[in-house]
mmCIF file with all atom_site columns, C-alpha atoms in Angstrom:
data_model
loop_
_atom_site.group_PDB
_atom_site.id
_atom_site.type_symbol
_atom_site.label_atom_id
_atom_site.label_alt_id
_atom_site.label_comp_id
_atom_site.label_asym_id
_atom_site.label_entity_id
_atom_site.label_seq_id
_atom_site.pdbx_PDB_ins_code
_atom_site.Cartn_x
_atom_site.Cartn_y
_atom_site.Cartn_z
_atom_site.occupancy
_atom_site.B_iso_or_equiv
_atom_site.pdbx_formal_charge
_atom_site.auth_seq_id
_atom_site.auth_comp_id
_atom_site.auth_asym_id
_atom_site.auth_atom_id
_atom_site.pdbx_PDB_model_num
ATOM 1   C CA . MET A 1 1   ? -21.120 -18.272 12.771  1.00 40.00 ? 272 MET A CA 1
ATOM 2   C CA . ALA A 1 2   ? -19.332 -17.506 9.481   1.00 41.00 ? 273 ALA A CA 1
ATOM 3   C CA . ALA A 1 3   ? -16.391 -16.149 11.479  1.00 44.00 ? 274 ALA A CA 1
ATOM 4   C CA . ASP A 1 4   ? -16.088 -19.463 13.340  1.00 45.00 ? 275 ASP A CA 1
ATOM 5   C CA . VAL A 1 5   ? -16.140 -21.436 10.085  1.00 42.00 ? 276 VAL A CA 1
ATOM 6   C CA . GLY A 1 6   ? -13.503 -19.127 8.599   1.00 44.00 ? 277 GLY A CA 1
ATOM 7   C CA . ARG A 1 7   ? -11.361 -19.476 11.708  1.00 46.00 ? 278 ARG A CA 1
ATOM 8   C CA . ARG A 1 8   ? -11.578 -23.277 11.597  1.00 45.00 ? 279 ARG A CA 1
ATOM 9   C CA . VAL A 1 9   ? -10.533 -23.279 7.931   1.00 43.00 ? 280 VAL A CA 1
ATOM 10  C CA . LEU A 1 10  ? -7.558  -21.028 8.694   1.00 45.00 ? 281 LEU A CA 1
ATOM 11  C CA . LEU A 1 11  ? -6.509  -23.095 11.693  1.00 47.00 ? 282 LEU A CA 1
ATOM 12  C CA . ALA A 1 12  ? -6.802  -26.303 9.645   1.00 46.00 ? 283 ALA A CA 1
ATOM 13  C CA . ARG A 1 13  ? -4.370  -24.749 7.178   1.00 46.00 ? 284 ARG A CA 1
ATOM 14  C CA . GLY A 1 14  ? -1.995  -23.867 9.991   1.00 48.00 ? 285 GLY A CA 1
ATOM 15  C CA . VAL A 1 15  ? -2.606  -20.113 9.747   1.00 47.00 ? 286 VAL A CA 1
ATOM 16  C CA . ARG A 1 16  ? -2.688  -18.173 12.997  1.00 48.00 ? 287 ARG A CA 1
ATOM 17  C CA . ALA A 1 17  ? -4.597  -15.030 12.049  1.00 50.00 ? 288 ALA A CA 1
ATOM 18  C CA . PRO A 1 18  ? -5.788  -12.415 14.540  1.00 51.00 ? 289 PRO A CA 1
ATOM 19  C CA . PHE A 1 19  ? -9.482  -11.547 14.537  1.00 50.00 ? 290 PHE A CA 1
ATOM 20  C CA . VAL A 1 20  ? -9.888  -7.760  14.815  1.00 49.00 ? 291 VAL A CA 1
ATOM 21  C CA . HIS A 1 21  ? -13.056 -5.705  14.343  1.00 48.00 ? 292 HIS A CA 1
ATOM 22  C CA . GLY A 1 22  ? -14.862 -8.730  12.938  1.00 50.00 ? 293 GLY A CA 1
ATOM 23  C CA . LEU A 1 23  ? -12.216 -9.409  10.277  1.00 53.00 ? 294 LEU A CA 1
ATOM 24  C CA . TRP A 1 24  ? -9.459  -12.006 9.977   1.00 49.00 ? 295 TRP A CA 1
ATOM 25  C CA . TYR A 1 25  ? -5.985  -10.672 9.229   1.00 51.00 ? 296 TYR A CA 1
ATOM 26  C CA . ILE A 1 26  ? -4.050  -13.254 7.298   1.00 50.00 ? 297 ILE A CA 1
ATOM 27  C CA . PRO A 1 27  ? -0.297  -12.689 7.478   1.00 52.00 ? 298 PRO A CA 1
ATOM 28  C CA . VAL A 1 28  ? 1.337   -11.966 4.165   1.00 49.00 ? 299 VAL A CA 1
ATOM 29  C CA . SER A 1 29  ? 3.257   -14.841 2.675   1.00 52.00 ? 300 SER A CA 1
ATOM 30  C CA . MET A 1 30  ? 6.413   -13.664 1.008   1.00 51.00 ? 301 MET A CA 1
ATOM 31  C CA . GLU A 1 31  ? 5.511   -15.226 -2.290  1.00 80.00 ? 302 GLU A CA 1
ATOM 32  C CA . GLU A 1 32  ? 7.678   -14.398 -5.237  1.00 84.00 ? 303 GLU A CA 1
ATOM 33  C CA . THR A 1 33  ? 4.932   -12.338 -6.883  1.00 87.00 ? 304 THR A CA 1
ATOM 34  C CA . GLU A 1 34  ? 4.504   -10.173 -3.774  1.00 91.00 ? 305 GLU A CA 1
ATOM 35  C CA . ILE A 1 35  ? 8.236   -9.541  -3.677  1.00 93.00 ? 306 ILE A CA 1
ATOM 36  C CA . GLN A 1 36  ? 8.365   -8.857  -7.420  1.00 95.00 ? 307 GLN A CA 1
ATOM 37  C CA . PHE A 1 37  ? 5.597   -6.249  -7.235  1.00 97.00 ? 308 PHE A CA 1
ATOM 38  C CA . MET A 1 38  ? 7.078   -4.608  -4.142  1.00 97.00 ? 309 MET A CA 1
ATOM 39  C CA . ARG A 1 39  ? 10.416  -4.385  -5.955  1.00 97.00 ? 310 ARG A CA 1
ATOM 40  C CA . ALA A 1 40  ? 8.602   -2.554  -8.767  1.00 98.00 ? 311 ALA A CA 1
ATOM 41  C CA . ALA A 1 41  ? 7.217   -0.131  -6.170  1.00 98.00 ? 312 ALA A CA 1
ATOM 42  C CA . LEU A 1 42  ? 10.734  0.292   -4.733  1.00 98.00 ? 313 LEU A CA 1
ATOM 43  C CA . ALA A 1 43  ? 11.988  1.177   -8.225  1.00 98.00 ? 314 ALA A CA 1
ATOM 44  C CA . GLU A 1 44  ? 9.383   3.966   -8.318  1.00 98.00 ? 315 GLU A CA 1
ATOM 45  C CA . ALA A 1 45  ? 10.576  5.140   -4.891  1.00 98.00 ? 316 ALA A CA 1
ATOM 46  C CA . GLU A 1 46  ? 14.163  5.255   -6.141  1.00 97.00 ? 317 GLU A CA 1
ATOM 47  C CA . ARG A 1 47  ? 13.090  7.331   -9.154  1.00 97.00 ? 318 ARG A CA 1
ATOM 48  C CA . ALA A 1 48  ? 11.331  9.750   -6.812  1.00 97.00 ? 319 ALA A CA 1
ATOM 49  C CA . ALA A 1 49  ? 14.460  10.042  -4.640  1.00 96.00 ? 320 ALA A CA 1
ATOM 50  C CA . ALA A 1 50  ? 16.582  10.764  -7.718  1.00 95.00 ? 321 ALA A CA 1
ATOM 51  C CA . GLU A 1 51  ? 14.255  13.708  -8.416  1.00 96.00 ? 322 GLU A CA 1
ATOM 52  C CA . GLY A 1 52  ? 14.581  15.010  -4.845  1.00 94.00 ? 323 GLY A CA 1
ATOM 53  C CA . GLU A 1 53  ? 11.193  13.705  -3.724  1.00 96.00 ? 324 GLU A CA 1
ATOM 54  C CA . VAL A 1 54  ? 10.585  11.668  -0.580  1.00 96.00 ? 325 VAL A CA 1
ATOM 55  C CA . PRO A 1 55  ? 11.187  8.102   -1.819  1.00 97.00 ? 326 PRO A CA 1
ATOM 56  C CA . VAL A 1 56  ? 7.785   6.464   -1.768  1.00 98.00 ? 327 VAL A CA 1
ATOM 57  C CA . GLY A 1 57  ? 6.711   4.306   -4.678  1.00 98.00 ? 328 GLY A CA 1
ATOM 58  C CA . ALA A 1 58  ? 3.460   2.604   -5.587  1.00 99.00 ? 329 ALA A CA 1
ATOM 59  C CA . ILE A 1 59  ? 2.044   0.342   -8.259  1.00 98.00 ? 330 ILE A CA 1
ATOM 60  C CA . VAL A 1 60  ? -1.459  -0.889  -9.023  1.00 98.00 ? 331 VAL A CA 1
ATOM 61  C CA . VAL A 1 61  ? -1.824  -4.484  -10.202 1.00 98.00 ? 332 VAL A CA 1
ATOM 62  C CA . ARG A 1 62  ? -4.838  -6.103  -11.818 1.00 97.00 ? 333 ARG A CA 1
ATOM 63  C CA . GLY A 1 63  ? -4.839  -9.673  -13.052 1.00 93.00 ? 334 GLY A CA 1
ATOM 64  C CA . GLY A 1 64  ? -1.090  -9.969  -12.515 1.00 92.00 ? 335 GLY A CA 1
ATOM 65  C CA . GLU A 1 65  ? -0.353  -6.927  -14.704 1.00 95.00 ? 336 GLU A CA 1
ATOM 66  C CA . ILE A 1 66  ? 0.897   -3.518  -13.564 1.00 97.00 ? 337 ILE A CA 1
ATOM 67  C CA . VAL A 1 67  ? -1.748  -1.011  -14.672 1.00 98.00 ? 338 VAL A CA 1
ATOM 68  C CA . GLY A 1 68  ? -0.492  2.028   -12.779 1.00 98.00 ? 339 GLY A CA 1
ATOM 69  C CA . ARG A 1 69  ? 2.736   3.200   -11.225 1.00 98.00 ? 340 ARG A CA 1
ATOM 70  C CA . GLY A 1 70  ? 3.966   6.282   -9.486  1.00 98.00 ? 341 GLY A CA 1
ATOM 71  C CA . GLY A 1 71  ? 6.422   7.847   -7.142  1.00 98.00 ? 342 GLY A CA 1
ATOM 72  C CA . ASN A 1 72  ? 6.018   10.939  -4.999  1.00 98.00 ? 343 ASN A CA 1
ATOM 73  C CA . ARG A 1 73  ? 5.804   14.084  -7.163  1.00 98.00 ? 344 ARG A CA 1
ATOM 74  C CA . MET A 1 74  ? 4.644   16.711  -4.685  1.00 96.00 ? 345 MET A CA 1
ATOM 75  C CA . ILE A 1 75  ? 7.728   18.911  -4.840  1.00 96.00 ? 346 ILE A CA 1
ATOM 76  C CA . GLY A 1 76  ? 8.288   18.797  -8.599  1.00 96.00 ? 347 GLY A CA 1
ATOM 77  C CA . SER A 1 77  ? 4.634   19.334  -9.464  1.00 97.00 ? 348 SER A CA 1
ATOM 78  C CA . ASN A 1 78  ? 3.788   21.732  -6.607  1.00 97.00 ? 349 ASN A CA 1
ATOM 79  C CA . ASP A 1 79  ? 0.844   19.449  -5.893  1.00 97.00 ? 350 ASP A CA 1
ATOM 80  C CA . PRO A 1 80  ? 0.239   18.380  -2.292  1.00 97.00 ? 351 PRO A CA 1
ATOM 81  C CA . SER A 1 81  ? -1.915  15.480  -3.498  1.00 97.00 ? 352 SER A CA 1
ATOM 82  C CA . ALA A 1 82  ? 0.768   13.983  -5.768  1.00 98.00 ? 353 ALA A CA 1
ATOM 83  C CA . HIS A 1 83  ? 1.645   11.156  -3.386  1.00 98.00 ? 354 HIS A CA 1
ATOM 84  C CA . ALA A 1 84  ? 2.890   7.940   -4.976  1.00 99.00 ? 355 ALA A CA 1
ATOM 85  C CA . GLU A 1 85  ? -0.380  6.101   -4.316  1.00 99.00 ? 356 GLU A CA 1
ATOM 86  C CA . ILE A 1 86  ? -2.504  8.863   -5.851  1.00 99.00 ? 357 ILE A CA 1
ATOM 87  C CA . VAL A 1 87  ? -0.240  9.077   -8.914  1.00 99.00 ? 358 VAL A CA 1
ATOM 88  C CA . ALA A 1 88  ? -0.407  5.291   -9.398  1.00 99.00 ? 359 ALA A CA 1
ATOM 89  C CA . MET A 1 89  ? -4.184  5.126   -8.883  1.00 99.00 ? 360 MET A CA 1
ATOM 90  C CA . ARG A 1 90  ? -4.739  8.020   -11.326 1.00 99.00 ? 361 ARG A CA 1
ATOM 91  C CA . GLU A 1 91  ? -2.687  6.218   -13.964 1.00 98.00 ? 362 GLU A CA 1
ATOM 92  C CA . ALA A 1 92  ? -4.524  2.938   -13.346 1.00 98.00 ? 363 ALA A CA 1
ATOM 93  C CA . ALA A 1 93  ? -7.930  4.630   -13.548 1.00 98.00 ? 364 ALA A CA 1
ATOM 94  C CA . GLN A 1 94  ? -6.982  6.253   -16.862 1.00 98.00 ? 365 GLN A CA 1
ATOM 95  C CA . ARG A 1 95  ? -5.644  3.020   -18.279 1.00 98.00 ? 366 ARG A CA 1
ATOM 96  C CA . LEU A 1 96  ? -8.677  1.009   -17.147 1.00 98.00 ? 367 LEU A CA 1
ATOM 97  C CA . ALA A 1 97  ? -11.088 3.816   -18.122 1.00 98.00 ? 368 ALA A CA 1
ATOM 98  C CA . ASN A 1 98  ? -12.782 3.503   -14.741 1.00 98.00 ? 369 ASN A CA 1
ATOM 99  C CA . TYR A 1 99  ? -12.340 5.386   -11.492 1.00 97.00 ? 370 TYR A CA 1
ATOM 100 C CA . ARG A 1 100 ? -13.275 2.241   -9.605  1.00 98.00 ? 371 ARG A CA 1
ATOM 101 C CA . LEU A 1 101 ? -10.256 0.019   -9.197  1.00 98.00 ? 372 LEU A CA 1
ATOM 102 C CA . THR A 1 102 ? -12.113 -3.155  -8.263  1.00 97.00 ? 373 THR A CA 1
ATOM 103 C CA . GLY A 1 103 ? -10.036 -6.264  -8.706  1.00 97.00 ? 374 GLY A CA 1
ATOM 104 C CA . CYS A 1 104 ? -6.857  -4.250  -8.122  1.00 98.00 ? 375 CYS A CA 1
ATOM 105 C CA . THR A 1 105 ? -4.087  -4.495  -5.562  1.00 98.00 ? 376 THR A CA 1
ATOM 106 C CA . LEU A 1 106 ? -2.176  -1.385  -4.524  1.00 98.00 ? 377 LEU A CA 1
ATOM 107 C CA . TYR A 1 107 ? 1.460   -2.013  -3.569  1.00 99.00 ? 378 TYR A CA 1
ATOM 108 C CA . VAL A 1 108 ? 3.229   0.822   -1.763  1.00 99.00 ? 379 VAL A CA 1
ATOM 109 C CA . THR A 1 109 ? 6.595   1.021   -0.060  1.00 98.00 ? 380 THR A CA 1
ATOM 110 C CA . LEU A 1 110 ? 5.388   3.074   2.935   1.00 98.00 ? 381 LEU A CA 1
ATOM 111 C CA . GLU A 1 111 ? 2.132   2.789   4.872   1.00 98.00 ? 382 GLU A CA 1
ATOM 112 C CA . PRO A 1 112 ? -0.372  5.182   3.251   1.00 98.00 ? 383 PRO A CA 1
ATOM 113 C CA . CYS A 1 113 ? -1.390  8.453   4.881   1.00 98.00 ? 384 CYS A CA 1
ATOM 114 C CA . ALA A 1 114 ? -5.023  9.401   5.546   1.00 97.00 ? 385 ALA A CA 1
ATOM 115 C CA . MET A 1 115 ? -5.479  10.976  2.102   1.00 98.00 ? 386 MET A CA 1
ATOM 116 C CA . CYS A 1 116 ? -4.102  7.961   0.246   1.00 98.00 ? 387 CYS A CA 1
ATOM 117 C CA . ALA A 1 117 ? -5.907  5.386   2.384   1.00 98.00 ? 388 ALA A CA 1
ATOM 118 C CA . GLY A 1 118 ? -9.149  7.297   1.861   1.00 97.00 ? 389 GLY A CA 1
ATOM 119 C CA . ALA A 1 119 ? -8.579  7.494   -1.892  1.00 98.00 ? 390 ALA A CA 1
ATOM 120 C CA . ALA A 1 120 ? -7.948  3.738   -2.036  1.00 98.00 ? 391 ALA A CA 1
ATOM 121 C CA . VAL A 1 121 ? -11.221 3.113   -0.187  1.00 98.00 ? 392 VAL A CA 1
ATOM 122 C CA . LEU A 1 122 ? -13.125 5.457   -2.518  1.00 97.00 ? 393 LEU A CA 1
ATOM 123 C CA . ALA A 1 123 ? -11.540 3.792   -5.565  1.00 98.00 ? 394 ALA A CA 1
ATOM 124 C CA . ARG A 1 124 ? -12.683 0.403   -4.215  1.00 98.00 ? 395 ARG A CA 1
ATOM 125 C CA . VAL A 1 125 ? -9.193  -1.105  -4.290  1.00 98.00 ? 396 VAL A CA 1
ATOM 126 C CA . ASP A 1 126 ? -9.528  -4.752  -3.215  1.00 97.00 ? 397 ASP A CA 1
ATOM 127 C CA . ARG A 1 127 ? -6.179  -5.208  -1.548  1.00 97.00 ? 398 ARG A CA 1
ATOM 128 C CA . LEU A 1 128 ? -3.376  -3.068  -0.144  1.00 97.00 ? 399 LEU A CA 1
ATOM 129 C CA . VAL A 1 129 ? 0.148   -4.391  0.354   1.00 97.00 ? 400 VAL A CA 1
ATOM 130 C CA . TYR A 1 130 ? 2.685   -2.092  1.954   1.00 97.00 ? 401 TYR A CA 1
ATOM 131 C CA . GLY A 1 131 ? 6.302   -2.414  2.942   1.00 97.00 ? 402 GLY A CA 1
ATOM 132 C CA . CYS A 1 132 ? 6.981   -0.535  6.165   1.00 96.00 ? 403 CYS A CA 1
ATOM 133 C CA . ASP A 1 133 ? 4.905   1.213   8.797   1.00 96.00 ? 404 ASP A CA 1
ATOM 134 C CA . ASP A 1 134 ? 4.871   5.018   8.962   1.00 95.00 ? 405 ASP A CA 1
ATOM 135 C CA . PRO A 1 135 ? 4.910   6.101   12.622  1.00 94.00 ? 406 PRO A CA 1
ATOM 136 C CA . LYS A 1 136 ? 4.354   9.761   11.691  1.00 95.00 ? 407 LYS A CA 1
ATOM 137 C CA . ALA A 1 137 ? 1.457   9.586   9.227   1.00 95.00 ? 408 ALA A CA 1
ATOM 138 C CA . GLY A 1 138 ? 0.411   5.946   8.769   1.00 95.00 ? 409 GLY A CA 1
ATOM 139 C CA . ALA A 1 139 ? -3.355  5.732   8.437   1.00 96.00 ? 410 ALA A CA 1
ATOM 140 C CA . VAL A 1 140 ? -3.758  2.011   7.726   1.00 95.00 ? 411 VAL A CA 1
ATOM 141 C CA . ARG A 1 141 ? -2.366  0.492   10.930  1.00 94.00 ? 412 ARG A CA 1
ATOM 142 C CA . THR A 1 142 ? -0.029  2.823   12.816  1.00 92.00 ? 413 THR A CA 1
ATOM 143 C CA . LEU A 1 143 ? -2.088  5.929   13.675  1.00 94.00 ? 414 LEU A CA 1
ATOM 144 C CA . PHE A 1 144 ? -5.480  5.125   12.141  1.00 94.00 ? 415 PHE A CA 1
ATOM 145 C CA . ARG A 1 145 ? -7.204  2.152   10.526  1.00 93.00 ? 416 ARG A CA 1
ATOM 146 C CA . LEU A 1 146 ? -8.976  3.857   7.636   1.00 91.00 ? 417 LEU A CA 1
ATOM 147 C CA . ALA A 1 147 ? -8.639  1.169   4.978   1.00 91.00 ? 418 ALA A CA 1
ATOM 148 C CA . ASP A 1 148 ? -10.749 -1.394  6.796   1.00 88.00 ? 419 ASP A CA 1
ATOM 149 C CA . ASP A 1 149 ? -12.882 0.720   9.124   1.00 90.00 ? 420 ASP A CA 1
ATOM 150 C CA . LEU A 1 150 ? -16.213 -1.046  9.592   1.00 91.00 ? 421 LEU A CA 1
ATOM 151 C CA . ARG A 1 151 ? -18.061 2.289   9.439   1.00 92.00 ? 422 ARG A CA 1
ATOM 152 C CA . LEU A 1 152 ? -17.116 2.723   5.773   1.00 91.00 ? 423 LEU A CA 1
ATOM 153 C CA . ASN A 1 153 ? -18.952 1.143   2.864   1.00 91.00 ? 424 ASN A CA 1
ATOM 154 C CA . HIS A 1 154 ? -15.808 -0.502  1.478   1.00 94.00 ? 425 HIS A CA 1
ATOM 155 C CA . ARG A 1 155 ? -12.975 -2.236  3.272   1.00 94.00 ? 426 ARG A CA 1
ATOM 156 C CA . ILE A 1 156 ? -9.619  -3.213  1.867   1.00 96.00 ? 427 ILE A CA 1
ATOM 157 C CA . GLU A 1 157 ? -7.753  -6.437  2.597   1.00 95.00 ? 428 GLU A CA 1
ATOM 158 C CA . ILE A 1 158 ? -4.420  -5.409  4.096   1.00 95.00 ? 429 ILE A CA 1
ATOM 159 C CA . ALA A 1 159 ? -1.017  -7.070  4.065   1.00 94.00 ? 430 ALA A CA 1
ATOM 160 C CA . ARG A 1 160 ? 2.052   -5.383  5.467   1.00 93.00 ? 431 ARG A CA 1
ATOM 161 C CA . GLY A 1 161 ? 5.734   -6.054  5.890   1.00 94.00 ? 432 GLY A CA 1
ATOM 162 C CA . VAL A 1 162 ? 6.696   -7.151  2.365   1.00 94.00 ? 433 VAL A CA 1
ATOM 163 C CA . LEU A 1 163 ? 10.367  -6.156  2.002   1.00 95.00 ? 434 LEU A CA 1
ATOM 164 C CA . ALA A 1 164 ? 9.887   -4.002  5.104   1.00 94.00 ? 435 ALA A CA 1
ATOM 165 C CA . GLU A 1 165 ? 13.606  -3.563  5.795   1.00 95.00 ? 436 GLU A CA 1
ATOM 166 C CA . GLU A 1 166 ? 14.389  -2.483  2.223   1.00 96.00 ? 437 GLU A CA 1
ATOM 167 C CA . CYS A 1 167 ? 11.449  -0.082  2.161   1.00 96.00 ? 438 CYS A CA 1
ATOM 168 C CA . ALA A 1 168 ? 12.402  1.451   5.518   1.00 94.00 ? 439 ALA A CA 1
ATOM 169 C CA . ALA A 1 169 ? 16.061  1.731   4.471   1.00 94.00 ? 440 ALA A CA 1
ATOM 170 C CA . CYS A 1 170 ? 15.076  3.618   1.316   1.00 94.00 ? 441 CYS A CA 1
ATOM 171 C CA . VAL A 1 171 ? 13.312  6.332   3.339   1.00 93.00 ? 442 VAL A CA 1
ATOM 172 C CA . ARG A 1 172 ? 15.896  6.367   6.152   1.00 93.00 ? 443 ARG A CA 1
ATOM 173 C CA . GLU A 1 173 ? 18.867  6.747   3.771   1.00 92.00 ? 444 GLU A CA 1
ATOM 174 C CA . PHE A 1 174 ? 17.129  9.544   1.876   1.00 91.00 ? 445 PHE A CA 1
ATOM 175 C CA . PHE A 1 175 ? 16.603  11.602  5.024   1.00 89.00 ? 446 PHE A CA 1
ATOM 176 C CA . GLN A 1 176 ? 20.102  10.835  6.325   1.00 87.00 ? 447 GLN A CA 1
ATOM 177 C CA . SER A 1 177 ? 21.545  12.174  3.065   1.00 87.00 ? 448 SER A CA 1
ATOM 178 C CA . LYS A 1 178 ? 19.477  15.351  3.440   1.00 80.00 ? 449 LYS A CA 1
ATOM 179 C CA . ARG A 1 179 ? 20.831  15.905  6.965   1.00 84.00 ? 450 ARG A CA 1
ATOM 180 C CA . ALA A 1 180 ? 24.464  15.160  6.097   1.00 73.00 ? 451 ALA A CA 1
ATOM 181 C CA . PRO A 1 181 ? 26.783  18.205  6.080   1.00 72.00 ? 452 PRO A CA 1
#
């Protein structure tokens, strides 16, 4: 019943949203704020690339303010868990003095892996916005659907494709430069 009401409201607004696993997926609108925050995540990815890390960047936003940011640091820190999302969520949790990141949106340039998607669920992140799909390790849409699995006690609203081409180019160019003679 509630799903039908929600669908009618969306259709009245002209939104064509697919209904999957009992949830409506509203396509991301490329609002200026979404682009601005994804550009901040891209800046973190570029910093990571400059340090020889795989260029993935993430930021955590609460109330329109960046409360955490990070780029991949696995190689430099010899820490397999130092993915951009984990680094950003750790910083946000410290800054907010709470391991629960309710009311927060996680922006990341590349679709999160299983570890990062699971951490976002456990941190109770409200929303996840990512740039490009990851066909090798993506655990939000591509290989798995961990962030909004109905079997879990928390589900994250997901938006994808914000600055997708720029995010994909960042990763592609990094690996091309590593393979160049």
